């Protein structure tokens, strides 16, 4: 059926008014044509809608009298459709009405092949929106009127941080976060690491390619053996291969990607922007997935890199395909994928938990990323990077992010390892205070999840709403900053069942929309499936489900119970308590080793990658 | 999420399989399969004894249809009925993609 809602720009006016006859060739159904008629009238066209259940003779008589330029036939009932429409076309011809009136057919019962076979001029099948019909009547390409009008520049990508001042509303927590940030920044400023030095060398190489030779040698000296060997022997690192020249041609700057046919999906007031993760390992497959999710309403995509890259010093070069999940961060891969994301999609490159954090932010900025991802606490816990190393690297990464104007989210995925929400928030807020002090624009990314904390504590025994809503409520009580639940929402609620997974994801996205947050990252329907690569269809499943959930709730609200308010207060108190103890310890790495932001009893241990690599900066 | 291992990649310079060679599919189906981006999912209900049998049967079905690289995504058995979803990967990430050749030709 025709979608009952329209995204037609209300101020849209037709270039020239046309006479349009609308005919529900059906015993009962005419709602689709009524919706289309309303859009046509609003655009300035002249219309006449016949009642349902007219005979073919009555239709032809009405057309002879009205003399329409377009006759739109709607047909929902399937039986006898071909015969009926064929007879109508013949009768319109015999009455001399063709070709002055274009015969157009639409509705649940029709398909392109049938329309063409019967000699109709156009066909609008299931899923048609009024704007599609309107564009056809006006002789324009079927592009969304609510988004980019033909010939105009694409819309600017949304700044998720616009309008936020980063003032701490909770004074005590603000003071504590500033204290921790100040102490940690002073500590980090006097230190460096191979990751920081490689980023500086990479910047010098990019700034002055003519003098790159020596800097490249110095860069490789700071890399682990696999990256160094690959560069020297001009071979791809293990488990990767270079794309062939033929494959590269499909990612070239000359390659054009089709513009989205619909506006990106969102809840009320254009929020939240919906992000989808990609990272199949192959940039060609990624480009195809990005194009698919772009067409299905994603507003942003997140680059997912291989897990080994976080534990390897140095980044390779070239257009590389990876044998396992996660697409390798190289400048060439990133540039190709930026192009695939088109001018309209927000594009995030993660840099939050590895040995290449500063350089990843630098390359992301050079490649045209809109956002990155940095978090010292999460990045240092649960098989992450050694805390001192990540703190020093994060300092440099946040400095690059500020210099290049890249907002970065601060995610709290350590909750999945067993860290309670309030401790994860404390680490997040300390990192946020550091970022703001360095001139950056961080985004709070609370995890909407069924975490070990709530599994044991029973906070989600009744519903998934209250505890997740409490996180957003608590953060809003603490600071004026953008919120982007992730990543992805619904973690550990999804099963391998496609419908269950899609519904759970969509409801979490709807909760995010109802809470008025800026963005949300959703999973695919393959979230819980571990037997193979995530498919494009699985990504589209949850986008479709989220679109339906947004449509269902609209401007209405999901109402949390009183428990949410209580838990939010407890979280705020918990954050204050944790930051008080962190401030006493002094700097973040020491606090992490002391277990203040997650302890072995809670299931997390400080990371070890890059241990012993931090050194004092030479003056 | 994204946390599993795939089979080895074919060589980059390996010739692209002609559609008719792909997993032994018959001519007409193979030509259509060349347009598949990554995988085909089959969802159905089976009458069977238990979940293990459901898994065995659906894999048998997919492999019998010529899909060699098949896996069960989900299976749930209740009272003699199993709701199953199985997947045949036609293009794991990193292989030479037939649809790319088609796109190039267009």
PDB file of N, CA and C in Angstrom, chain B residues 17-68:
ATOM      1  N   UNK B  17      35.181 -16.954 -10.457  1.00  0.00           N
ATOM      2  CA  UNK B  17      34.435 -18.133 -10.886  1.00  0.00           C
ATOM      3  C   UNK B  17      33.289 -17.715 -11.790  1.00  0.00           C
ATOM      4  N   UNK B  18      33.138 -18.421 -12.889  1.00  0.00           N
ATOM      5  CA  UNK B  18      31.979 -18.117 -13.718  1.00  0.00           C
ATOM      6  C   UNK B  18      30.741 -18.583 -12.967  1.00  0.00           C
ATOM      7  N   UNK B  19      29.624 -17.908 -13.152  1.00  0.00           N
ATOM      8  CA  UNK B  19      28.442 -18.225 -12.358  1.00  0.00           C
ATOM      9  C   UNK B  19      28.073 -19.701 -12.377  1.00  0.00           C
ATOM     10  N   UNK B  20      28.224 -20.332 -13.546  1.00  0.00           N
ATOM     11  CA  UNK B  20      27.781 -21.710 -13.644  1.00  0.00           C
ATOM     12  C   UNK B  20      28.646 -22.636 -12.796  1.00  0.00           C
ATOM     13  N   UNK B  21      29.860 -22.176 -12.462  1.00  0.00           N
ATOM     14  CA  UNK B  21      30.725 -23.017 -11.637  1.00  0.00           C
ATOM     15  C   UNK B  21      30.463 -22.822 -10.151  1.00  0.00           C
ATOM     16  N   UNK B  22      29.775 -21.779  -9.827  1.00  0.00           N
ATOM     17  CA  UNK B  22      29.642 -21.422  -8.418  1.00  0.00           C
ATOM     18  C   UNK B  22      28.826 -22.456  -7.662  1.00  0.00           C
ATOM     19  N   UNK B  23      29.514 -23.183  -6.818  1.00  0.00           N
ATOM     20  CA  UNK B  23      28.879 -24.130  -5.909  1.00  0.00           C
ATOM     21  C   UNK B  23      27.972 -25.132  -6.629  1.00  0.00           C
ATOM     22  N   UNK B  24      28.239 -25.335  -7.891  1.00  0.00           N
ATOM     23  CA  UNK B  24      27.495 -26.354  -8.609  1.00  0.00           C
ATOM     24  C   UNK B  24      26.049 -26.022  -8.889  1.00  0.00           C
ATOM     25  N   UNK B  25      25.720 -24.744  -8.887  1.00  0.00           N
ATOM     26  CA  UNK B  25      24.326 -24.365  -9.138  1.00  0.00           C
ATOM     27  C   UNK B  25      23.987 -24.569 -10.609  1.00  0.00           C
ATOM     28  N   UNK B  26      22.739 -24.856 -10.909  1.00  0.00           N
ATOM     29  CA  UNK B  26      22.348 -24.950 -12.312  1.00  0.00           C
ATOM     30  C   UNK B  26      22.435 -23.589 -12.999  1.00  0.00           C
ATOM     31  N   UNK B  27      22.467 -23.589 -14.321  1.00  0.00           N
ATOM     32  CA  UNK B  27      22.727 -22.376 -15.103  1.00  0.00           C
ATOM     33  C   UNK B  27      21.897 -21.162 -14.693  1.00  0.00           C
ATOM     34  N   UNK B  28      20.582 -21.316 -14.738  1.00  0.00           N
ATOM     35  CA  UNK B  28      19.718 -20.162 -14.470  1.00  0.00           C
ATOM     36  C   UNK B  28      19.898 -19.621 -13.072  1.00  0.00           C
ATOM     37  N   UNK B  29      19.947 -20.509 -12.103  1.00  0.00           N
ATOM     38  CA  UNK B  29      20.105 -20.078 -10.707  1.00  0.00           C
ATOM     39  C   UNK B  29      21.473 -19.458 -10.496  1.00  0.00           C
ATOM     40  N   UNK B  30      22.473 -20.006 -11.158  1.00  0.00           N
ATOM     41  CA  UNK B  30      23.832 -19.498 -10.971  1.00  0.00           C
ATOM     42  C   UNK B  30      23.956 -18.066 -11.487  1.00  0.00           C
ATOM     43  N   UNK B  31      23.304 -17.778 -12.593  1.00  0.00           N
ATOM     44  CA  UNK B  31      23.369 -16.422 -13.140  1.00  0.00           C
ATOM     45  C   UNK B  31      22.737 -15.430 -12.154  1.00  0.00           C
ATOM     46  N   UNK B  32      21.621 -15.827 -11.568  1.00  0.00           N
ATOM     47  CA  UNK B  32      20.966 -14.949 -10.581  1.00  0.00           C
ATOM     48  C   UNK B  32      21.807 -14.843  -9.317  1.00  0.00           C
ATOM     49  N   UNK B  33      22.435 -15.961  -8.938  1.00  0.00           N
ATOM     50  CA  UNK B  33      23.249 -15.970  -7.715  1.00  0.00           C
ATOM     51  C   UNK B  33      24.427 -15.019  -7.822  1.00  0.00           C
ATOM     52  N   UNK B  34      24.857 -14.745  -9.040  1.00  0.00           N
ATOM     53  CA  UNK B  34      25.992 -13.834  -9.229  1.00  0.00           C
ATOM     54  C   UNK B  34      25.657 -12.429  -8.747  1.00  0.00           C
ATOM     55  N   UNK B  35      24.379 -12.120  -8.641  1.00  0.00           N
ATOM     56  CA  UNK B  35      23.971 -10.786  -8.176  1.00  0.00           C
ATOM     57  C   UNK B  35      23.870 -10.712  -6.660  1.00  0.00           C
ATOM     58  N   UNK B  36      23.954 -11.839  -5.998  1.00  0.00           N
ATOM     59  CA  UNK B  36      23.820 -11.838  -4.532  1.00  0.00           C
ATOM     60  C   UNK B  36      25.037 -11.169  -3.899  1.00  0.00           C
ATOM     61  N   UNK B  37      24.775 -10.225  -3.035  1.00  0.00           N
ATOM     62  CA  UNK B  37      25.868  -9.455  -2.435  1.00  0.00           C
ATOM     63  C   UNK B  37      26.757 -10.340  -1.572  1.00  0.00           C
ATOM     64  N   UNK B  38      26.140 -11.053  -0.650  1.00  0.00           N
ATOM     65  CA  UNK B  38      26.974 -11.851   0.241  1.00  0.00           C
ATOM     66  C   UNK B  38      26.396 -13.235   0.542  1.00  0.00           C
ATOM     67  N   UNK B  39      25.136 -13.311   0.913  1.00  0.00           N
ATOM     68  CA  UNK B  39      24.608 -14.598   1.361  1.00  0.00           C
ATOM     69  C   UNK B  39      23.122 -14.712   1.055  1.00  0.00           C
ATOM     70  N   UNK B  40      22.657 -15.938   1.081  1.00  0.00           N
ATOM     71  CA  UNK B  40      21.222 -16.212   0.942  1.00  0.00           C
ATOM     72  C   UNK B  40      20.746 -16.853   2.237  1.00  0.00           C
ATOM     73  N   UNK B  41      19.685 -16.328   2.806  1.00  0.00           N
ATOM     74  CA  UNK B  41      19.107 -16.923   4.013  1.00  0.00           C
ATOM     75  C   UNK B  41      17.826 -17.663   3.652  1.00  0.00           C
ATOM     76  N   UNK B  42      17.650 -18.798   4.256  1.00  0.00           N
ATOM     77  CA  UNK B  42      16.413 -19.574   4.069  1.00  0.00           C
ATOM     78  C   UNK B  42      15.758 -19.738   5.434  1.00  0.00           C
ATOM     79  N   UNK B  43      14.519 -19.317   5.537  1.00  0.00           N
ATOM     80  CA  UNK B  43      13.789 -19.449   6.804  1.00  0.00           C
ATOM     81  C   UNK B  43      12.576 -20.337   6.577  1.00  0.00           C
ATOM     82  N   UNK B  44      12.354 -21.239   7.482  1.00  0.00           N
ATOM     83  CA  UNK B  44      11.179 -22.103   7.341  1.00  0.00           C
ATOM     84  C   UNK B  44      10.870 -22.803   8.668  1.00  0.00           C
ATOM     85  N   UNK B  45       9.813 -23.567   8.661  1.00  0.00           N
ATOM     86  CA  UNK B  45       9.502 -24.451   9.781  1.00  0.00           C
ATOM     87  C   UNK B  45       9.651 -25.890   9.309  1.00  0.00           C
ATOM     88  N   UNK B  46      10.202 -26.711  10.167  1.00  0.00           N
ATOM     89  CA  UNK B  46      10.379 -28.126   9.833  1.00  0.00           C
ATOM     90  C   UNK B  46       9.650 -28.992  10.855  1.00  0.00           C
ATOM     91  N   UNK B  47       9.028 -30.047  10.397  1.00  0.00           N
ATOM     92  CA  UNK B  47       8.534 -31.067  11.316  1.00  0.00           C
ATOM     93  C   UNK B  47       9.678 -32.032  11.578  1.00  0.00           C
ATOM     94  N   UNK B  48      10.117 -32.115  12.819  1.00  0.00           N
ATOM     95  CA  UNK B  48      11.247 -32.982  13.108  1.00  0.00           C
ATOM     96  C   UNK B  48      11.296 -33.275  14.605  1.00  0.00           C
ATOM     97  N   UNK B  49      12.214 -34.191  14.974  1.00  0.00           N
ATOM     98  CA  UNK B  49      12.244 -34.683  16.352  1.00  0.00           C
ATOM     99  C   UNK B  49      12.805 -33.673  17.341  1.00  0.00           C
ATOM    100  N   UNK B  50      13.875 -33.038  16.950  1.00  0.00           N
ATOM    101  CA  UNK B  50      14.544 -32.134  17.894  1.00  0.00           C
ATOM    102  C   UNK B  50      15.358 -31.100  17.123  1.00  0.00           C
ATOM    103  N   UNK B  51      15.997 -30.235  17.866  1.00  0.00           N
ATOM    104  CA  UNK B  51      16.745 -29.145  17.235  1.00  0.00           C
ATOM    105  C   UNK B  51      17.924 -29.676  16.416  1.00  0.00           C
ATOM    106  N   UNK B  52      18.545 -30.721  16.928  1.00  0.00           N
ATOM    107  CA  UNK B  52      19.696 -31.270  16.199  1.00  0.00           C
ATOM    108  C   UNK B  52      19.265 -31.762  14.826  1.00  0.00           C
ATOM    109  N   UNK B  53      18.104 -32.410  14.793  1.00  0.00           N
ATOM    110  CA  UNK B  53      17.629 -32.884  13.492  1.00  0.00           C
ATOM    111  C   UNK B  53      17.269 -31.705  12.579  1.00  0.00           C
ATOM    112  N   UNK B  54      16.687 -30.678  13.173  1.00  0.00           N
ATOM    113  CA  UNK B  54      16.340 -29.493  12.381  1.00  0.00           C
ATOM    114  C   UNK B  54      17.593 -28.903  11.735  1.00  0.00           C
ATOM    115  N   UNK B  55      18.633 -28.830  12.506  1.00  0.00           N
ATOM    116  CA  UNK B  55      19.890 -28.270  11.985  1.00  0.00           C
ATOM    117  C   UNK B  55      20.443 -29.146  10.856  1.00  0.00           C
ATOM    118  N   UNK B  56      20.368 -30.451  11.084  1.00  0.00           N
ATOM    119  CA  UNK B  56      20.895 -31.368  10.065  1.00  0.00           C
ATOM    120  C   UNK B  56      20.071 -31.273   8.771  1.00  0.00           C
ATOM    121  N   UNK B  57      18.754 -31.213   8.931  1.00  0.00           N
ATOM    122  CA  UNK B  57      17.890 -31.192   7.751  1.00  0.00           C
ATOM    123  C   UNK B  57      18.050 -29.911   6.928  1.00  0.00           C
ATOM    124  N   UNK B  58      18.110 -28.794   7.621  1.00  0.00           N
ATOM    125  CA  UNK B  58      18.180 -27.537   6.851  1.00  0.00           C
ATOM    126  C   UNK B  58      19.519 -27.418   6.130  1.00  0.00           C
ATOM    127  N   UNK B  59      20.562 -27.916   6.764  1.00  0.00           N
ATOM    128  CA  UNK B  59      21.866 -27.905   6.084  1.00  0.00           C
ATOM    129  C   UNK B  59      21.855 -28.861   4.897  1.00  0.00           C
ATOM    130  N   UNK B  60      21.199 -29.989   5.106  1.00  0.00           N
ATOM    131  CA  UNK B  60      21.076 -30.967   4.016  1.00  0.00           C
ATOM    132  C   UNK B  60      20.343 -30.341   2.829  1.00  0.00           C
ATOM    133  N   UNK B  61      19.309 -29.584   3.153  1.00  0.00           N
ATOM    134  CA  UNK B  61      18.527 -28.928   2.100  1.00  0.00           C
ATOM    135  C   UNK B  61      19.388 -27.933   1.324  1.00  0.00           C
ATOM    136  N   UNK B  62      20.078 -27.058   2.064  1.00  0.00           N
ATOM    137  CA  UNK B  62      20.877 -26.040   1.389  1.00  0.00           C
ATOM    138  C   UNK B  62      21.992 -26.665   0.551  1.00  0.00           C
ATOM    139  N   UNK B  63      22.648 -27.655   1.121  1.00  0.00           N
ATOM    140  CA  UNK B  63      23.745 -28.287   0.376  1.00  0.00           C
ATOM    141  C   UNK B  63      23.205 -29.039  -0.831  1.00  0.00           C
ATOM    142  N   UNK B  64      22.028 -29.609  -0.667  1.00  0.00           N
ATOM    143  CA  UNK B  64      21.407 -30.281  -1.797  1.00  0.00           C
ATOM    144  C   UNK B  64      21.047 -29.316  -2.913  1.00  0.00           C
ATOM    145  N   UNK B  65      20.790 -28.075  -2.545  1.00  0.00           N
ATOM    146  CA  UNK B  65      20.485 -27.058  -3.559  1.00  0.00           C
ATOM    147  C   UNK B  65      21.757 -26.514  -4.204  1.00  0.00           C
ATOM    148  N   UNK B  66      22.892 -26.986  -3.724  1.00  0.00           N
ATOM    149  CA  UNK B  66      24.148 -26.587  -4.360  1.00  0.00           C
ATOM    150  C   UNK B  66      24.934 -25.559  -3.589  1.00  0.00           C
ATOM    151  N   UNK B  67      24.493 -25.220  -2.371  1.00  0.00           N
ATOM    152  CA  UNK B  67      25.211 -24.218  -1.573  1.00  0.00           C
ATOM    153  C   UNK B  67      26.168 -24.921  -0.617  1.00  0.00           C
ATOM    154  N   UNK B  68      27.418 -24.851  -0.938  1.00  0.00           N
ATOM    155  CA  UNK B  68      28.411 -25.610  -0.164  1.00  0.00           C
ATOM    156  C   UNK B  68      28.725 -24.946   1.174  1.00  0.00           C
TER     157      UNK B  68
END
